[in-house]
Coordinates of C-alpha atoms and ligand atoms in Angstrom, one line a residue:
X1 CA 0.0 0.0 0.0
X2 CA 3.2 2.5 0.7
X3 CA 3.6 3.1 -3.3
X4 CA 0.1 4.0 -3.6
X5 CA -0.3 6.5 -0.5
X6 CA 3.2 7.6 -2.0
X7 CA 1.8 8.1 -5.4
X8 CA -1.1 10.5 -3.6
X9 CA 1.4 11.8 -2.0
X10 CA 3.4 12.4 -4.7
X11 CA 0.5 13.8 -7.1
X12 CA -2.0 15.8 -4.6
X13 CA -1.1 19.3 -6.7
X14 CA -2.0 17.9 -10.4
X15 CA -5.4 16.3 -8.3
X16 CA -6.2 19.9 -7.2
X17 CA -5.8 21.3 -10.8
X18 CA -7.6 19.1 -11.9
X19 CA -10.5 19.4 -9.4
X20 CA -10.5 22.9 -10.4
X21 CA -10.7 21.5 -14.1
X22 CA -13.7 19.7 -13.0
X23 CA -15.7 22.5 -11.5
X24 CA -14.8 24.7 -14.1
X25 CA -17.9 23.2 -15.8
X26 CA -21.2 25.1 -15.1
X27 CA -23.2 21.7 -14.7
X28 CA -26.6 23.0 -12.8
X29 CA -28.9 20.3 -13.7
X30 CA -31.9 22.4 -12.6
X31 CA -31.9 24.7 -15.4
X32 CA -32.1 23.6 -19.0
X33 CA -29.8 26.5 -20.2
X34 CA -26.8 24.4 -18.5
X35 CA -28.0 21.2 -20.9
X36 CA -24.9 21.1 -23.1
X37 CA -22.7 22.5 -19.9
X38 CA -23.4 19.1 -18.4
X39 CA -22.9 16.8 -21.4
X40 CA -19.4 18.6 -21.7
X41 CA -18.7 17.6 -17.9
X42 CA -19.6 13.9 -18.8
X43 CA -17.5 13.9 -21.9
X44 CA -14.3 15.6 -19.6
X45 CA -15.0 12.5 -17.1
X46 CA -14.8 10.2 -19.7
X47 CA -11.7 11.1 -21.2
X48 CA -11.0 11.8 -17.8
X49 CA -11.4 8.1 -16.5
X50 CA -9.6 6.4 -19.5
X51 CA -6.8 8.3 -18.9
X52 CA -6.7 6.9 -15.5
X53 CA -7.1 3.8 -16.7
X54 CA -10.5 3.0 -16.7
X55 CA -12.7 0.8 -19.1
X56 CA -14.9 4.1 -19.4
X57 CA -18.4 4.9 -21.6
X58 CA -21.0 7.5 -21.6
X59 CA -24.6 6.1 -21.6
X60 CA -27.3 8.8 -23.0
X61 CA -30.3 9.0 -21.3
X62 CA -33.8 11.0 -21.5
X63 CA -31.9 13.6 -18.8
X64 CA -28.1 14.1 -18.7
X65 CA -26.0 11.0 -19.5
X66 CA -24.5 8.7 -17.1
X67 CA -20.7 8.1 -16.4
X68 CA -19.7 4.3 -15.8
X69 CA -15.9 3.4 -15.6
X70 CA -14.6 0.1 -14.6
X71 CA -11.5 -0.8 -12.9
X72 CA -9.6 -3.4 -15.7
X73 CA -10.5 -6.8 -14.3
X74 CA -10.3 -10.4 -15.7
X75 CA -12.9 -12.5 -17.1
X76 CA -15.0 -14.4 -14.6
X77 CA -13.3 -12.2 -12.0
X78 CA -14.1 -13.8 -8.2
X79 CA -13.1 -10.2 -6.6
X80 CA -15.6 -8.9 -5.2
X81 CA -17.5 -5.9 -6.6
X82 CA -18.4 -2.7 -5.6
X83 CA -20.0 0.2 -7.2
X84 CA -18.9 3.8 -6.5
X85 CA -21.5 6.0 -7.1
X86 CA -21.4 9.7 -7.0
X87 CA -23.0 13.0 -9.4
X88 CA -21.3 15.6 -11.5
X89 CA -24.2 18.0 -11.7
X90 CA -24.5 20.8 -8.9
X91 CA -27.1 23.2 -7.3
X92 CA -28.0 26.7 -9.0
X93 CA -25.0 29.3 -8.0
X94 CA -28.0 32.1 -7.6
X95 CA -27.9 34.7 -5.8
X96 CA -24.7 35.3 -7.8
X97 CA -23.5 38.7 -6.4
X98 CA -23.2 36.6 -2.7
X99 CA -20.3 35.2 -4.3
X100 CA -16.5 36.4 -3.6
X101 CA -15.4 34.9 -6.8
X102 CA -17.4 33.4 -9.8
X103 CA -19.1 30.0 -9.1
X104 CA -17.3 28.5 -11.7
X105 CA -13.9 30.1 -11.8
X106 CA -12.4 27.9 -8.9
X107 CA -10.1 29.7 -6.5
X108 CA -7.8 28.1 -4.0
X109 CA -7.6 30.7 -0.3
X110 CA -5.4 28.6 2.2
X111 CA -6.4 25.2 2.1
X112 CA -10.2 25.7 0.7
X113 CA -11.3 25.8 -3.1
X114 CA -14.0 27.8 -3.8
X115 CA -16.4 26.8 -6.4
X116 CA -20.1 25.4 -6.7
X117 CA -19.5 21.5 -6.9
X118 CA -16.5 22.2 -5.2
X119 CA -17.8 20.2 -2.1
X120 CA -21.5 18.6 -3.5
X121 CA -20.0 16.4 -5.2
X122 CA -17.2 16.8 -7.8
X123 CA -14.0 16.8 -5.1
X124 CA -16.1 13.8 -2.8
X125 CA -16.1 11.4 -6.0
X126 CA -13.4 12.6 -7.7
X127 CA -11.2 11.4 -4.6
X128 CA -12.3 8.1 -5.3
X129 CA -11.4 8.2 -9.0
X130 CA -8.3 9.7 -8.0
X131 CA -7.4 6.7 -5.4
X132 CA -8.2 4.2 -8.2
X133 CA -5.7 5.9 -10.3
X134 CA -2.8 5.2 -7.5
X135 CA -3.1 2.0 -7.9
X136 CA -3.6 1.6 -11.4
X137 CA -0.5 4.1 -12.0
X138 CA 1.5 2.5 -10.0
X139 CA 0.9 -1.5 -11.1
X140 CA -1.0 -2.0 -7.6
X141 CA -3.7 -4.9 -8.0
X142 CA -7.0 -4.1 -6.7
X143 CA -8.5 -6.3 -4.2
X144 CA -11.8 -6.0 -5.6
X145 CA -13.5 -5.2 -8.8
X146 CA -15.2 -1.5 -8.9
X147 CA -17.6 0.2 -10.5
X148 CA -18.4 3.9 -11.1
X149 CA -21.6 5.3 -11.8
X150 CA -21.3 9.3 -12.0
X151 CA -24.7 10.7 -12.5
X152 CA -25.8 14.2 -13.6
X153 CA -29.0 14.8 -12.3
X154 CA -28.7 13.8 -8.5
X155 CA -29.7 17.1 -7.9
X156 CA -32.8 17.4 -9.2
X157 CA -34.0 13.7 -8.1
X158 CA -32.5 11.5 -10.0
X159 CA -34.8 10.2 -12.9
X160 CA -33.1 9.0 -15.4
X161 CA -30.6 6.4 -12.8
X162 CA -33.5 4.6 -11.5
X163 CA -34.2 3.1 -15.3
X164 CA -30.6 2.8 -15.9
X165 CA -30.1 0.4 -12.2
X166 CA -33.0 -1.7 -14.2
X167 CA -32.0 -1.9 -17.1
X168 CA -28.2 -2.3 -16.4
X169 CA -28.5 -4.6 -13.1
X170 CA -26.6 -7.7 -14.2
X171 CA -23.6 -5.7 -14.2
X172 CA -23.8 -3.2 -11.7
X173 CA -25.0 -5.9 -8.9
X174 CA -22.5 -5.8 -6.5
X175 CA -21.8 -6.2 -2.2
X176 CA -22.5 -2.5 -1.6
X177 CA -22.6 0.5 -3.1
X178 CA -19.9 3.3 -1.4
X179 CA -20.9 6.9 -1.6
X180 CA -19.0 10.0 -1.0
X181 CA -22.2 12.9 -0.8
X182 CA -22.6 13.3 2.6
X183 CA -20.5 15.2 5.7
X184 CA -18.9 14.8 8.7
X185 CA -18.9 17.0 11.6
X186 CA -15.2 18.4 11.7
X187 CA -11.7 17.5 9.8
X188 CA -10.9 15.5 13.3
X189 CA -14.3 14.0 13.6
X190 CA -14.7 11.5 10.7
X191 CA -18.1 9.6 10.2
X192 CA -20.0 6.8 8.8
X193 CA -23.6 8.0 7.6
X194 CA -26.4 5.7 8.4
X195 CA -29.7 7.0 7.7
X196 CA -30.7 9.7 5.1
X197 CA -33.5 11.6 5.2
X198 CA -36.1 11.2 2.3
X199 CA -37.7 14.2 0.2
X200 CA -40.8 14.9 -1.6
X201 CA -41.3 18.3 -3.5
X202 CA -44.1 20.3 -4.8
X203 CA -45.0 23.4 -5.9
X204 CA -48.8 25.0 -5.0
X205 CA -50.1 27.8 -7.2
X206 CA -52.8 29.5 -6.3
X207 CA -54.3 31.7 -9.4
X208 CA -56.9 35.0 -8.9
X209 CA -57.7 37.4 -10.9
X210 CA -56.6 37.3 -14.5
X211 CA -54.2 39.9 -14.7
X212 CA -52.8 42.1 -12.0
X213 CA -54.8 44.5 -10.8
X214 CA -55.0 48.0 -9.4
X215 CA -54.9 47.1 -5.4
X216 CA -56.6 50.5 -4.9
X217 CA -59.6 49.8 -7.2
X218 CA -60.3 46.8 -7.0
X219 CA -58.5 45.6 -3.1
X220 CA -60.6 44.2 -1.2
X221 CA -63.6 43.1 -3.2
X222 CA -61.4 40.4 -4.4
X223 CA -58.6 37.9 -2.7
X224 CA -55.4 38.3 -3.2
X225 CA -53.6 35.2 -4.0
X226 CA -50.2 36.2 -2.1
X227 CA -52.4 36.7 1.0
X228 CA -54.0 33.3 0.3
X229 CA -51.3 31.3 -0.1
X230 CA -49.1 33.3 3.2
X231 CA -52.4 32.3 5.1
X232 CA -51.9 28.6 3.4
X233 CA -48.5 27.9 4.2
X234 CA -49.2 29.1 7.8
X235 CA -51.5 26.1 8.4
X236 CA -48.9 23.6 7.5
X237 CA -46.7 23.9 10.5
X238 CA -47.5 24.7 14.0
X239 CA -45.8 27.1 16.3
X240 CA -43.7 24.8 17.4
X241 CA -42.7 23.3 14.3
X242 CA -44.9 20.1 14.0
X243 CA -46.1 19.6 10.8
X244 CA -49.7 20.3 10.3
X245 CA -51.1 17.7 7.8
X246 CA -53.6 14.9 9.5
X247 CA -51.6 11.4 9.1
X248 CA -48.3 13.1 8.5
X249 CA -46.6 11.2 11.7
X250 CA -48.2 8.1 10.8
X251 CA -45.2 5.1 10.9
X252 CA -42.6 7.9 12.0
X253 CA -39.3 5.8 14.1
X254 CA -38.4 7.4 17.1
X255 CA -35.1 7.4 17.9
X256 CA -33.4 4.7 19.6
X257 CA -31.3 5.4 23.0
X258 CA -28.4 3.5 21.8
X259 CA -28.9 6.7 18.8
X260 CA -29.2 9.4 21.1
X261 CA -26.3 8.7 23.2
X262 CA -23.9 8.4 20.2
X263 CA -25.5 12.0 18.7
X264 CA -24.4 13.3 22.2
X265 CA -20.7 12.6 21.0
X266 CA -20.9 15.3 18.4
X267 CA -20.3 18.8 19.9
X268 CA -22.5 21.2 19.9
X269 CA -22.9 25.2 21.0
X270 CA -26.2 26.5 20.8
X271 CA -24.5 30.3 20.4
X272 CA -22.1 29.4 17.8
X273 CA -24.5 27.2 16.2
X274 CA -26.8 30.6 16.0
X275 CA -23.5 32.6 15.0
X276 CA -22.6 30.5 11.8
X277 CA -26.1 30.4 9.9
X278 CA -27.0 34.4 11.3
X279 CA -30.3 33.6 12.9
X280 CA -31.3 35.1 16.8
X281 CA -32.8 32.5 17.9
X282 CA -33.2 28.6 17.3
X283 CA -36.7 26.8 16.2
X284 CA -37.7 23.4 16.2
X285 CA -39.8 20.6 17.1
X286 CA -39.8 20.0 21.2
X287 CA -38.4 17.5 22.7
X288 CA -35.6 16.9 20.3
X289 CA -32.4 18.9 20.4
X290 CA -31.2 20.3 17.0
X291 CA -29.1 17.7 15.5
X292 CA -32.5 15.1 16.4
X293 CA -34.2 17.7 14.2
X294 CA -32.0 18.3 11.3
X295 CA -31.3 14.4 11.0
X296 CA -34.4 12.2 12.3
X297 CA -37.5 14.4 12.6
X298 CA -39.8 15.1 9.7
X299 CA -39.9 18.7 8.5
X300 CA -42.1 21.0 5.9
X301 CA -39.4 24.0 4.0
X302 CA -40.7 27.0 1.8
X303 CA -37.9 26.8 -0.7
X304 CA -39.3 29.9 -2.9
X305 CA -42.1 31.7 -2.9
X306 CA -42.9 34.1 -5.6
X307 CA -45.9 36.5 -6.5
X308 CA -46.0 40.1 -7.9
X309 CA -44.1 42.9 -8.2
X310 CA -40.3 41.8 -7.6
X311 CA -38.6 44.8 -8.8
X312 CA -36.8 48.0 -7.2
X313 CA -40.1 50.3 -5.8
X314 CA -43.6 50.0 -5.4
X315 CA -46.2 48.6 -7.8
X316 CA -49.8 48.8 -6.4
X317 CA -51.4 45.8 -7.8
X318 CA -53.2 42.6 -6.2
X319 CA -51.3 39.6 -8.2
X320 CA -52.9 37.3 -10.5
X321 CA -50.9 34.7 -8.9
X322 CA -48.5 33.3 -6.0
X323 CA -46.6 30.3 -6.3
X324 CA -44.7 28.2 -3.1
X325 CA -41.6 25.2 -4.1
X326 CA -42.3 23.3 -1.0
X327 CA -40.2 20.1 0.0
X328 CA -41.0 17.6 2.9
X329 CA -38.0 15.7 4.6
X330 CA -39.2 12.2 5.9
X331 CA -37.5 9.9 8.4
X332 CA -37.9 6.1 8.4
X333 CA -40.8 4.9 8.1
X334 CA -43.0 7.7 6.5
X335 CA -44.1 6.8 2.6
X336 CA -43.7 10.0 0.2
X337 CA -47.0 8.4 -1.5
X338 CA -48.9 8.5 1.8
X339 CA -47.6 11.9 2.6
X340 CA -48.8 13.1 -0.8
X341 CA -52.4 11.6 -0.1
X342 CA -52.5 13.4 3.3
X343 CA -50.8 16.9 1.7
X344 CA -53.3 16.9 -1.2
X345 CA -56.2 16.1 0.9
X346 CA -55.8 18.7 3.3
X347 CA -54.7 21.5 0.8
X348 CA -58.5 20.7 -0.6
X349 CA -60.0 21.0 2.6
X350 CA -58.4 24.3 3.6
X351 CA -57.9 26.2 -0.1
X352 CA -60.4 29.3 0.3
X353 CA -63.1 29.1 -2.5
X354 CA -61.9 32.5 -3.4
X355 CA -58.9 31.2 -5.6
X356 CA -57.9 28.4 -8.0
X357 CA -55.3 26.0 -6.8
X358 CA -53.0 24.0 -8.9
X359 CA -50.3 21.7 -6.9
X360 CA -47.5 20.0 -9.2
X361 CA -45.8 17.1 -7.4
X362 CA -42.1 16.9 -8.3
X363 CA -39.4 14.4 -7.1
X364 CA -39.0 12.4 -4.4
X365 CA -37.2 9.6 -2.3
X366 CA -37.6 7.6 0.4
X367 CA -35.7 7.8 4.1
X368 CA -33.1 5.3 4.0
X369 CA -31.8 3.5 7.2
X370 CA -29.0 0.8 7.4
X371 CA -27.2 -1.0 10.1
X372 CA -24.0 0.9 11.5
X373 CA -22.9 -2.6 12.9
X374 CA -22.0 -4.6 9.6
X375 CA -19.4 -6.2 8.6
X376 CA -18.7 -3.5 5.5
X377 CA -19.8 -0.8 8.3
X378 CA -16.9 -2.3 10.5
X379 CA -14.3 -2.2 7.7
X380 CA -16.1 1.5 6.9
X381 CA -15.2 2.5 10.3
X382 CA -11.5 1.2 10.5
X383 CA -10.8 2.6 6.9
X384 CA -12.0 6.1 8.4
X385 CA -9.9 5.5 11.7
X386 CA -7.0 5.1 9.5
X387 CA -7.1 7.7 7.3
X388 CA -8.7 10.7 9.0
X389 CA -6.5 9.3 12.9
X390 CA -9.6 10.0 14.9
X391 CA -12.4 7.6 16.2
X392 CA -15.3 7.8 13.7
X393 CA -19.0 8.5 14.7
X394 CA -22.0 7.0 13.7
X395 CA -24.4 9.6 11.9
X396 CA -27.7 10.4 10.5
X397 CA -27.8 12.9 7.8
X398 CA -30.7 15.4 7.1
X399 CA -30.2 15.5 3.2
X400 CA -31.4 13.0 0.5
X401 CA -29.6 11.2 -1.6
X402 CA -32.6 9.8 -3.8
X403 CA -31.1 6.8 -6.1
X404 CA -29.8 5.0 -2.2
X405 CA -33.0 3.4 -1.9
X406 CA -33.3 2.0 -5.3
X407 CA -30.3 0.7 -5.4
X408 CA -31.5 -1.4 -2.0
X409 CA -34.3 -2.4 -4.2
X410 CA -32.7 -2.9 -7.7
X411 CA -29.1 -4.4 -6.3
X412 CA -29.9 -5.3 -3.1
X413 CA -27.5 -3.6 -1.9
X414 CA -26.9 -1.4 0.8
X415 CA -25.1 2.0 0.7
X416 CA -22.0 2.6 2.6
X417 CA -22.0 6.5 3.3
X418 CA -18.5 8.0 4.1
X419 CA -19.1 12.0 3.5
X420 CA -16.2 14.3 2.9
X421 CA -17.6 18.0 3.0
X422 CA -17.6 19.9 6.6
X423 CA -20.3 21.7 7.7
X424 CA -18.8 25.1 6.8
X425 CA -18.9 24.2 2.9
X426 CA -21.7 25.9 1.7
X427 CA -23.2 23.4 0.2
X428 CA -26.3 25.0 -1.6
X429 CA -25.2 28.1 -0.7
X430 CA -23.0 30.9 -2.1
X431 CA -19.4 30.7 -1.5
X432 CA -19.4 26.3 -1.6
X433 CA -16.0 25.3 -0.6
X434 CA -14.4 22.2 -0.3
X435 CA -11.2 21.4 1.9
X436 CA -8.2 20.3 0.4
X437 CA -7.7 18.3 3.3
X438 CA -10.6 16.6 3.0
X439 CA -9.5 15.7 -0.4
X440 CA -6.7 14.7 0.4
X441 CA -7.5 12.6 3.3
X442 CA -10.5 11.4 1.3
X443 CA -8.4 10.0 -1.2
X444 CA -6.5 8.2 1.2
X445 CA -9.4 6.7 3.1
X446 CA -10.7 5.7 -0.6
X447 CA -7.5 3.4 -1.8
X448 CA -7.5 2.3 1.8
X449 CA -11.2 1.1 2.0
X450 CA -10.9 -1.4 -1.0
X451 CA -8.4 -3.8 1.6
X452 CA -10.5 -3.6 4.3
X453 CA -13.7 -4.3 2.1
X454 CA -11.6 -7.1 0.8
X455 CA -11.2 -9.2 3.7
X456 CA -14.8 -8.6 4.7
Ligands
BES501 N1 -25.0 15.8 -1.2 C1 -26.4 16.1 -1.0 C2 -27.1 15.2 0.0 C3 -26.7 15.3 1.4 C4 -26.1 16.5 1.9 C5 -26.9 14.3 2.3 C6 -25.7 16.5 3.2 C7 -26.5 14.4 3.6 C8 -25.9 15.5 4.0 C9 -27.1 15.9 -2.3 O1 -26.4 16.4 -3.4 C10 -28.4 16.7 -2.3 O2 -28.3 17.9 -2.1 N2 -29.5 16.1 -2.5 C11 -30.8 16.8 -2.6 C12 -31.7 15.8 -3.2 C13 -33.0 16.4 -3.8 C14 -32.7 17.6 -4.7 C15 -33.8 15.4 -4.5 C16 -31.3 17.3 -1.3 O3 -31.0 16.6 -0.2 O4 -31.8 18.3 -1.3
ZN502 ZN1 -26.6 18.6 -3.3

């Protein structure tokens, strides 16, 4: 193994120019603008992972085309096989003037790079890639067979993998599935992920009059959707953060003790925790402190909300419309299809005649829970041990990773969640970072996984 932690070593500048190669590309799967942005990411993978090495092709599909490499193996190989999954397509960079520097025009301050992707999710799987290239660069043999599927529309739910699992599952079944998309609380605090939240989005419109109108004339003889749909929203969560729809709680897990006790282990200061996202005051359900809430309590977010005049000054008008992107996060063992029931049902009962309401349901994904005590999760926890020279923690994460679930039910198998990006990354956000350390010791726990998987 010394050669091939020697060869990171030895090559950790040319990774982090090529990282910033790789983020260079403006791949925002949510906006169809960026269509040919992401096909040109794909294409610089592929040539990408053949230079490494890899038996590399593109596979189209309906979305943005899908990224599978394979590590050179031999016919009827006995190794065992493991796919790496991970996405090349990021978040919108908007608000832009937040940023220091351009989203895409990568820039190194100490031992961060700036750029959107930087940290969700182009420098968590290219570290993998990059580990696999050690060995192959340096004659190493693998000890198992691997598999990488890089995606490019994680961020936008994942559509077009789901198929691809079904329709590719001979090859890609395989003991487990590792993914590099999650966190971990601090550079001495490594973790294995267990549990993901799961997602469901919509979008609620509620439509008035037919054009804007003059608020003085005509407000209040007629409703005004804005209003409507403020006084909506407000009747989906309580005061004290509960979520509002009848049957939403139905099958939700609590929490184990075993859980709780291990969440104690990562720190926590109310006041800094305040500090670093700007707000006065914390807000959450009772009875669960704030990493319970972020990680294994059900929520309800406004993600945008939009309805009339947006520019600089006043405009007097009632809007002919208001519009809400909402998203649900569920926990094990809520169903995004009951949830839906229950959300449309109660929308119906509590719309105001006064208005028309359309809701559009957009993606979704189920919770996903595993067990932290497996044989992979041991080998998981020793790999991260090794490279990172802390004791790991076990972890929940409040995020979604959509496809985890599928490919439960299309490879039966589980996913082993070993997240690289810090909680200061901005992931989402403006200014997304990722830390070169993180890369770098991400690498490292990457080429040292594959021997611990081995002898699993
Ligand atoms: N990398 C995140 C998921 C994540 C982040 C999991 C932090 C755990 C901790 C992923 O790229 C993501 O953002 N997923 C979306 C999925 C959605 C758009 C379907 C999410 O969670 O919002
Ligand atoms: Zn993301």
């Amino acid at each position: 193994m010394k050669i091939v932690l020697d060869y990171l070593e030895k090559n950790k500048a040319r990774y982090t120019r090529e990282l910033c190669d790789y983020v260079r590309f403006p791949s925002v799967s949510a906006q169809p603008k960026h269509k040919k942005d992401l096909a040109a990411c794909c294409q610089w993978l592929l040539k990408h992972c053949k230079e490494i090495g890899l038996e590399a092709r593109l596979c189209p599909t309906e979305g943005n085309p899908i990224l599978v490499a394979k590590t050179p193996r031999k016919k009827g190989s006995k190794k065992q096989h493991f796919v790496v999954y991970g996405h090349y397509d990021v978040q919108p960079p908007e608000p832009l003037e937040l940023w220091t520097t351009p989203p895409f025009e990568p820039r190194i301050k100490g031992r961060s790079l700036f750029a959107r992707g930087a940290s969700d999710n182009k420098g968590q799987n290219l570290a993998h890639l990059k580990a696999v290239e050690a060995y192959i660069k340096t004659g190493t043999e693998l000890p198992v067979d691997l598999t990488f599927v890089i995606e490019g529309e994680e961020e936008v739910g994942s559509k077009s993998l789901a198929g691809f699992l079904n329709a590719n599952r001979d090859e890609l079944l395989c003991e487990a599935v590792v993914i590099s998309d999650t966190g971990m609380p601090a550079l001495n605090l490594p973790a294995l992920t267990y549990a993901l939240r799961g997602i469901l989005s919509m979008e609620i419109r509620l439509e008035g009059p037919n054009r804007d109108l003059h608020s003085g004339i005509y407000g209040g003889s007629v409703d005004n959707p804005a209003m409507a749909l403020c006084q909506l929203m407000g009747k989906l969560r309580d005061k004290d953060g509960r979520v509002a729809i009848p049957g939403f709680y139905k099958g939700v897990a609590e929490l184990s003790a075993m859980e709780r006790k291990e969440f104690k282990r990562i720190p926590m200061n109310e006041k800094e925790y305040c500090e670093f996202m700007g707000v006065p005051k914390l807000f959450g359900e009772k009875g669960y402190t704030s990493l319970e809430q972020r990680t294994a309590r059900p929520t309800i977010e406004i993600n945008g909300l939009t309805s009339g005049y947006q520019g600089e000054g006043s405009k007097t008008i009632v809007p002919a419309w208001a519009s809400a992107k909402v998203t649900f996060r569920l926990v094990p063992n809520q169903d995004p299809a009951h949830i839906r029931v229950c959300l449309l049902k109660y929308l119906e009962k509590i719309c105001p005649p006064t208005v028309r309401m359309h809701v559009k349901v957009g993606h979704g994904g189920q919770p996903y829970i595993v067990s932290p005590t497996s044989g992979m999760a041991k080998a998981a926890l020793k790999t991260l041990k090794a490279a990172f020279g802390h004791d790991p923690l076990l972890m929940r994460e409040g995020g979604s990773i959509p496809i985890v679930t599928q490919f439960k039910k299309v490879l039966l198998a589980d996913s082993l969640l070993l997240g690289l990006a810090l909680p200061d990354d901005n992931a989402h956000s403006p200014n997304e970072k990722f830390s070169l350390d993180c890369f770098e010791k991400g690498m490292k726990m990457s080429a040292l996984l594959w021997q611990e998987l081995a002898k699993v």
